[in-house]
PDB file of C-alpha atoms in Angstrom:
ATOM      1  CA  MET C1498      -5.239   9.971   0.987  1.00 73.00           C
ATOM      2  CA  SER C1499      -2.195   7.816   1.598  1.00 80.00           C
ATOM      3  CA  LEU C1500      -0.494   5.348  -0.715  1.00 81.00           C
ATOM      4  CA  SER C1501      -1.900   2.457   1.316  1.00 78.00           C
ATOM      5  CA  ASP C1502      -5.427   3.831   0.774  1.00 83.00           C
ATOM      6  CA  VAL C1503      -4.832   3.976  -2.973  1.00 86.00           C
ATOM      7  CA  GLN C1504      -3.411   0.445  -3.028  1.00 84.00           C
ATOM      8  CA  LEU C1505      -6.245  -0.989  -0.976  1.00 83.00           C
ATOM      9  CA  GLY C1506      -8.807   0.880  -3.059  1.00 88.00           C
ATOM     10  CA  VAL C1507      -7.327  -0.403  -6.329  1.00 88.00           C
ATOM     11  CA  ALA C1508      -7.166  -3.964  -4.989  1.00 86.00           C
ATOM     12  CA  GLY C1509     -10.756  -3.639  -3.773  1.00 88.00           C
ATOM     13  CA  LEU C1510     -11.896  -2.302  -7.122  1.00 92.00           C
ATOM     14  CA  ALA C1511     -10.110  -5.147  -8.939  1.00 90.00           C
ATOM     15  CA  HIS C1512     -11.814  -7.682  -6.657  1.00 88.00           C
ATOM     16  CA  VAL C1513     -15.228  -6.078  -7.175  1.00 93.00           C
ATOM     17  CA  ILE C1514     -14.808  -5.958 -10.966  1.00 92.00           C
ATOM     18  CA  ALA C1515     -13.594  -9.567 -11.079  1.00 90.00           C
ATOM     19  CA  GLY C1516     -16.439 -10.618  -8.793  1.00 90.00           C
ATOM     20  CA  VAL C1517     -19.091  -8.947 -10.927  1.00 93.00           C
ATOM     21  CA  ALA C1518     -17.542 -10.384 -14.105  1.00 91.00           C
ATOM     22  CA  LEU C1519     -17.518 -13.876 -12.614  1.00 89.00           C
ATOM     23  CA  LEU C1520     -21.121 -13.522 -11.476  1.00 90.00           C
ATOM     24  CA  ARG C1521     -22.456 -12.132 -14.741  1.00 92.00           C
ATOM     25  CA  GLU C1522     -20.520 -14.105 -17.341  1.00 90.00           C
ATOM     26  CA  PRO C1523     -17.886 -16.562 -16.073  1.00 88.00           C
ATOM     27  CA  THR C1524     -16.918 -17.744 -19.564  1.00 87.00           C
ATOM     28  CA  ALA C1525     -16.309 -14.145 -20.687  1.00 88.00           C
ATOM     29  CA  PHE C1526     -14.028 -13.644 -17.673  1.00 87.00           C
ATOM     30  CA  LEU C1527     -12.084 -16.771 -18.616  1.00 87.00           C
ATOM     31  CA  ARG C1528     -11.733 -15.498 -22.211  1.00 89.00           C
ATOM     32  CA  VAL C1529     -10.295 -12.200 -20.954  1.00 89.00           C
ATOM     33  CA  VAL C1530      -7.664 -13.847 -18.754  1.00 88.00           C
ATOM     34  CA  GLN C1531      -6.975 -16.734 -21.162  1.00 90.00           C
ATOM     35  CA  PRO C1532      -3.609 -15.389 -22.447  1.00 92.00           C
ATOM     36  CA  VAL C1533      -2.294 -15.182 -18.881  1.00 91.00           C
ATOM     37  CA  LEU C1534      -3.716 -18.599 -18.042  1.00 89.00           C
ATOM     38  CA  THR C1535      -2.051 -20.108 -21.114  1.00 90.00           C
ATOM     39  CA  LEU C1536       1.293 -18.620 -20.076  1.00 91.00           C
ATOM     40  CA  ILE C1537       0.909 -19.992 -16.544  1.00 89.00           C
ATOM     41  CA  GLU C1538      -0.011 -23.432 -17.910  1.00 88.00           C
ATOM     42  CA  LYS C1539       2.979 -23.430 -20.238  1.00 89.00           C
ATOM     43  CA  GLU C1540       5.480 -22.302 -17.603  1.00 88.00           C
ATOM     44  CA  THR C1541       4.249 -24.365 -14.660  1.00 86.00           C
ATOM     45  CA  GLN C1542       2.663 -27.399 -16.324  1.00 85.00           C
ATOM     46  CA  LEU C1543      -0.543 -26.768 -14.385  1.00 85.00           C
ATOM     47  CA  ARG C1544      -3.723 -28.013 -15.943  1.00 85.00           C
ATOM     48  CA  PRO C1545      -6.345 -25.573 -17.228  1.00 85.00           C
ATOM     49  CA  TYR C1546      -9.389 -24.774 -15.147  1.00 83.00           C
ATOM     50  CA  SER C1547     -11.963 -27.520 -15.679  1.00 82.00           C
ATOM     51  CA  GLY C1548     -14.642 -26.607 -13.141  1.00 80.00           C
ATOM     52  CA  ASN C1549     -18.140 -25.426 -13.823  1.00 82.00           C
ATOM     53  CA  ASN C1550     -19.680 -21.978 -13.810  1.00 82.00           C
ATOM     54  CA  GLN C1551     -21.278 -22.506 -10.390  1.00 84.00           C
ATOM     55  CA  ALA C1552     -17.849 -22.708  -8.786  1.00 84.00           C
ATOM     56  CA  LEU C1553     -16.807 -19.537 -10.591  1.00 86.00           C
ATOM     57  CA  ALA C1554     -19.976 -17.798  -9.398  1.00 86.00           C
ATOM     58  CA  LEU C1555     -19.065 -18.681  -5.811  1.00 87.00           C
ATOM     59  CA  VAL C1556     -15.585 -17.275  -6.383  1.00 86.00           C
ATOM     60  CA  GLY C1557     -17.265 -14.176  -7.824  1.00 87.00           C
ATOM     61  CA  VAL C1558     -19.348 -13.686  -4.682  1.00 90.00           C
ATOM     62  CA  LEU C1559     -16.280 -14.095  -2.467  1.00 88.00           C
ATOM     63  CA  SER C1560     -14.184 -11.785  -4.643  1.00 88.00           C
ATOM     64  CA  PHE C1561     -16.916  -9.145  -4.590  1.00 91.00           C
ATOM     65  CA  ALA C1562     -17.186  -9.405  -0.786  1.00 89.00           C
ATOM     66  CA  ILE C1563     -13.419  -9.043  -0.331  1.00 87.00           C
ATOM     67  CA  GLY C1564     -13.353  -6.050  -2.669  1.00 88.00           C
ATOM     68  CA  ALA C1565     -16.254  -4.379  -0.890  1.00 90.00           C
ATOM     69  CA  GLN C1566     -14.507  -4.880   2.448  1.00 88.00           C
ATOM     70  CA  TYR C1567     -11.298  -3.316   1.098  1.00 86.00           C
ATOM     71  CA  ILE C1568     -13.168  -0.321  -0.310  1.00 90.00           C
ATOM     72  CA  LEU C1569     -15.071   0.184   2.956  1.00 89.00           C
ATOM     73  CA  SER C1570     -11.780   0.011   4.854  1.00 85.00           C
ATOM     74  CA  VAL C1571     -10.496   2.891   2.746  1.00 86.00           C
ATOM     75  CA  TYR C1572     -13.750   4.828   3.126  1.00 87.00           C
ATOM     76  CA  THR C1573     -13.818   4.456   6.911  1.00 86.00           C
ATOM     77  CA  LEU C1574     -10.049   5.022   7.269  1.00 82.00           C
ATOM     78  CA  ASP C1575      -9.721   1.697   9.091  1.00 79.00           C
ATOM     79  CA  GLU C1576      -5.972   1.347   9.673  1.00 77.00           C
ATOM     80  CA  LYS C1577      -6.399  -1.983  11.412  1.00 76.00           C
ATOM     81  CA  ALA C1578      -8.130  -3.531   8.379  1.00 76.00           C
ATOM     82  CA  LYS C1579      -5.409  -2.184   6.084  1.00 76.00           C
ATOM     83  CA  ARG C1580      -2.691  -3.804   8.126  1.00 74.00           C
ATOM     84  CA  ASN C1581      -4.592  -7.067   8.475  1.00 74.00           C
ATOM     85  CA  SER C1582      -5.102  -7.283   4.700  1.00 76.00           C
ATOM     86  CA  THR C1583      -1.371  -7.834   4.133  1.00 79.00           C
ATOM     87  CA  PRO C1584      -0.932 -11.157   5.947  1.00 82.00           C
ATOM     88  CA  GLY C1585      -4.319 -12.295   4.646  1.00 81.00           C
ATOM     89  CA  ARG C1586      -3.254 -11.803   1.051  1.00 83.00           C
ATOM     90  CA  LEU C1587       0.079 -13.507   1.579  1.00 85.00           C
ATOM     91  CA  LEU C1588      -1.600 -16.423   3.338  1.00 87.00           C
ATOM     92  CA  PHE C1589      -4.088 -16.751   0.483  1.00 86.00           C
ATOM     93  CA  ALA C1590      -1.225 -16.720  -2.035  1.00 88.00           C
ATOM     94  CA  ALA C1591       0.596 -19.454  -0.105  1.00 90.00           C
ATOM     95  CA  THR C1592      -2.591 -21.521   0.012  1.00 89.00           C
ATOM     96  CA  CYS C1593      -3.073 -21.106  -3.747  1.00 87.00           C
ATOM     97  CA  PHE C1594       0.518 -22.211  -4.336  1.00 88.00           C
ATOM     98  CA  TYR C1595       0.092 -25.257  -2.110  1.00 89.00           C
ATOM     99  CA  VAL C1596      -3.193 -26.315  -3.720  1.00 87.00           C
ATOM    100  CA  SER C1597      -1.823 -25.724  -7.226  1.00 85.00           C
ATOM    101  CA  LYS C1598       1.416 -27.643  -6.752  1.00 84.00           C
ATOM    102  CA  LYS C1599       0.705 -30.262  -4.092  1.00 83.00           C
ATOM    103  CA  THR C1600      -2.874 -31.387  -4.763  1.00 82.00           C
ATOM    104  CA  PRO C1601      -4.756 -32.616  -7.842  1.00 81.00           C
ATOM    105  CA  HIS C1602      -7.162 -29.669  -7.518  1.00 76.00           C
ATOM    106  CA  GLY C1603      -4.722 -27.012  -8.698  1.00 79.00           C
ATOM    107  CA  SER C1604      -5.290 -25.081 -11.887  1.00 84.00           C
ATOM    108  CA  SER C1605      -3.883 -22.132 -13.760  1.00 84.00           C
ATOM    109  CA  LEU C1606      -6.847 -19.979 -12.670  1.00 85.00           C
ATOM    110  CA  LEU C1607      -6.127 -20.672  -9.009  1.00 85.00           C
ATOM    111  CA  ALA C1608      -2.464 -19.859  -9.645  1.00 87.00           C
ATOM    112  CA  LEU C1609      -3.504 -16.543 -11.248  1.00 87.00           C
ATOM    113  CA  PHE C1610      -5.530 -15.615  -8.148  1.00 86.00           C
ATOM    114  CA  GLY C1611      -2.532 -16.548  -6.003  1.00 88.00           C
ATOM    115  CA  ILE C1612      -0.133 -14.451  -8.085  1.00 89.00           C
ATOM    116  CA  PHE C1613      -2.422 -11.405  -7.865  1.00 86.00           C
ATOM    117  CA  SER C1614      -2.796 -11.893  -4.129  1.00 86.00           C
ATOM    118  CA  PHE C1615       0.946 -12.360  -3.605  1.00 88.00           C
ATOM    119  CA  PHE C1616       2.004  -9.188  -5.398  1.00 88.00           C
ATOM    120  CA  SER C1617      -0.771  -7.051  -3.940  1.00 83.00           C
ATOM    121  CA  GLY C1618       0.170  -8.387  -0.484  1.00 82.00           C
ATOM    122  CA  LEU C1619       3.831  -7.537  -1.041  1.00 84.00           C
ATOM    123  CA  PHE C1620       3.052  -4.003  -2.215  1.00 82.00           C
ATOM    124  CA  MET C1621       0.718  -3.442   0.713  1.00 79.00           C
ATOM    125  CA  GLY C1622       3.299  -4.891   3.099  1.00 79.00           C
ATOM    126  CA  PHE C1623       5.937  -2.460   1.906  1.00 79.00           C
ATOM    127  CA  THR C1624       3.488   0.409   2.423  1.00 75.00           C
ATOM    128  CA  VAL C1625       1.882  -0.340   5.807  1.00 71.00           C
ATOM    129  CA  GLY C1626       4.210  -3.042   7.078  1.00 69.00           C
ATOM    130  CA  PHE C1627       4.007  -6.781   7.416  1.00 68.00           C
ATOM    131  CA  GLY C1628       2.977  -6.734  11.057  1.00 65.00           C
ATOM    132  CA  ASP C1629      -0.294  -7.514  12.709  1.00 64.00           C
ATOM    133  CA  GLY C1630      -3.125  -5.010  12.476  1.00 62.00           C
ATOM    134  CA  ASN C1631      -3.840  -5.477  16.162  1.00 64.00           C
ATOM    135  CA  ALA C1632      -0.766  -3.343  16.836  1.00 67.00           C
ATOM    136  CA  VAL C1633      -2.961  -0.399  15.831  1.00 66.00           C
ATOM    137  CA  ASP C1634      -4.840  -0.777  19.128  1.00 66.00           C
ATOM    138  CA  LEU C1635      -1.583  -0.674  21.072  1.00 72.00           C
ATOM    139  CA  GLU C1636      -0.370   2.368  19.122  1.00 76.00           C
ATOM    140  CA  GLU C1637      -3.650   4.209  19.768  1.00 78.00           C
ATOM    141  CA  GLN C1638      -3.478   3.309  23.451  1.00 81.00           C
ATOM    142  CA  ALA C1639       0.100   4.649  23.685  1.00 82.00           C
ATOM    143  CA  ARG C1640      -0.914   7.828  21.832  1.00 86.00           C
ATOM    144  CA  LEU C1641      -3.849   8.389  24.208  1.00 87.00           C
ATOM    145  CA  GLU C1642      -1.601   7.798  27.221  1.00 89.00           C
ATOM    146  CA  GLN C1643       0.864  10.361  25.876  1.00 91.00           C
ATOM    147  CA  ILE C1644      -1.940  12.896  25.383  1.00 91.00           C
ATOM    148  CA  ARG C1645      -3.225  12.274  28.922  1.00 91.00           C
ATOM    149  CA  ASN C1646       0.282  12.728  30.341  1.00 90.00           C
ATOM    150  CA  GLU C1647       0.733  16.014  28.451  1.00 92.00           C
ATOM    151  CA  GLN C1648      -2.653  17.263  29.674  1.00 91.00           C
ATOM    152  CA  ALA C1649      -1.779  16.296  33.256  1.00 89.00           C
ATOM    153  CA  ARG C1650       1.552  18.153  32.994  1.00 91.00           C
ATOM    154  CA  GLU C1651      -0.196  21.249  31.613  1.00 90.00           C
ATOM    155  CA  ALA C1652      -2.793  21.121  34.388  1.00 88.00           C
ATOM    156  CA  ALA C1653      -0.046  20.754  37.011  1.00 87.00           C
ATOM    157  CA  ARG C1654       1.838  23.708  35.487  1.00 88.00           C
ATOM    158  CA  ALA C1655      -1.316  25.842  35.463  1.00 86.00           C
ATOM    159  CA  LEU C1656      -2.064  24.875  39.061  1.00 86.00           C
ATOM    160  CA  GLN C1657       1.502  25.651  40.076  1.00 86.00           C
ATOM    161  CA  GLN C1658       1.377  29.043  38.344  1.00 85.00           C
ATOM    162  CA  ALA C1659      -1.979  29.833  39.960  1.00 80.00           C
ATOM    163  CA  SER C1660      -0.707  28.926  43.423  1.00 80.00           C
ATOM    164  CA  ALA C1661       2.502  30.899  42.862  1.00 76.00           C
ATOM    165  CA  SER C1662       0.553  33.975  41.768  1.00 76.00           C
ATOM    166  CA  SER C1663      -1.854  33.669  44.737  1.00 72.00           C
ATOM    167  CA  VAL C1664       1.136  33.532  47.110  1.00 65.00           C
ATOM    168  CA  GLN C1665       2.662  36.600  45.453  1.00 67.00           C
ATOM    169  CA  GLU C1666      -0.578  38.661  45.634  1.00 63.00           C
ATOM    170  CA  PRO C1667      -0.932  38.529  49.471  1.00 59.00           C
ATOM    171  CA  ALA C1668       2.781  39.211  49.849  1.00 54.00           C
ATOM    172  CA  ALA C1669       2.471  42.215  47.560  1.00 54.00           C
ATOM    173  CA  ALA C1670      -0.588  43.447  49.467  1.00 55.00           C
ATOM    174  CA  SER C1671       1.162  43.133  52.848  1.00 57.00           C
ATOM    175  CA  SER C1672       4.250  44.952  51.571  1.00 57.00           C
ATOM    176  CA  SER C1673       2.099  47.818  50.256  1.00 56.00           C
ATOM    177  CA  LYS C1674       0.430  48.123  53.706  1.00 57.00           C
ATOM    178  CA  LYS C1675       3.858  48.340  55.347  1.00 56.00           C
ATOM    179  CA  ASP C1676       4.806  51.133  52.987  1.00 55.00           C
ATOM    180  CA  GLU C1677       1.822  53.235  54.129  1.00 56.00           C
TER     181      GLU C1677
END
């Protein structure tokens, strides 16, 4: 298990736990993260979260779905999904920052989600790279081409050795007849 698998698994587990907590008891979740929210509000002058529990339940469903996808990516060893999670997290963090600072809908809770997403995206980026996950297809295609080329070279070598040995056998047989 690689470091990227561990990171994606931990991020997935955190999303699943947060999702379940938001679905079961949104106010309890807010109480748990309240010290961090207060610090964010104090440092950034963002307003506290003022939405209702239905909005938090929707966030819980989405968080659970993201976490489940991350965990399944680790389970299935899906390299493409691992690489695609990095830009997704960074894009989500940038969106959270924009909504928090540039619109009246920002809140400290949204900023907290953005901060978590930003740092988990950075850590994942340093592990698997910041590139596009679609490069995995190109890498696999190049690896398969290399394997095919090696197999073709081995087959050509075997064919060449077989033809060389078949040429030597009749020559050896004709020289033994001359000796008699």
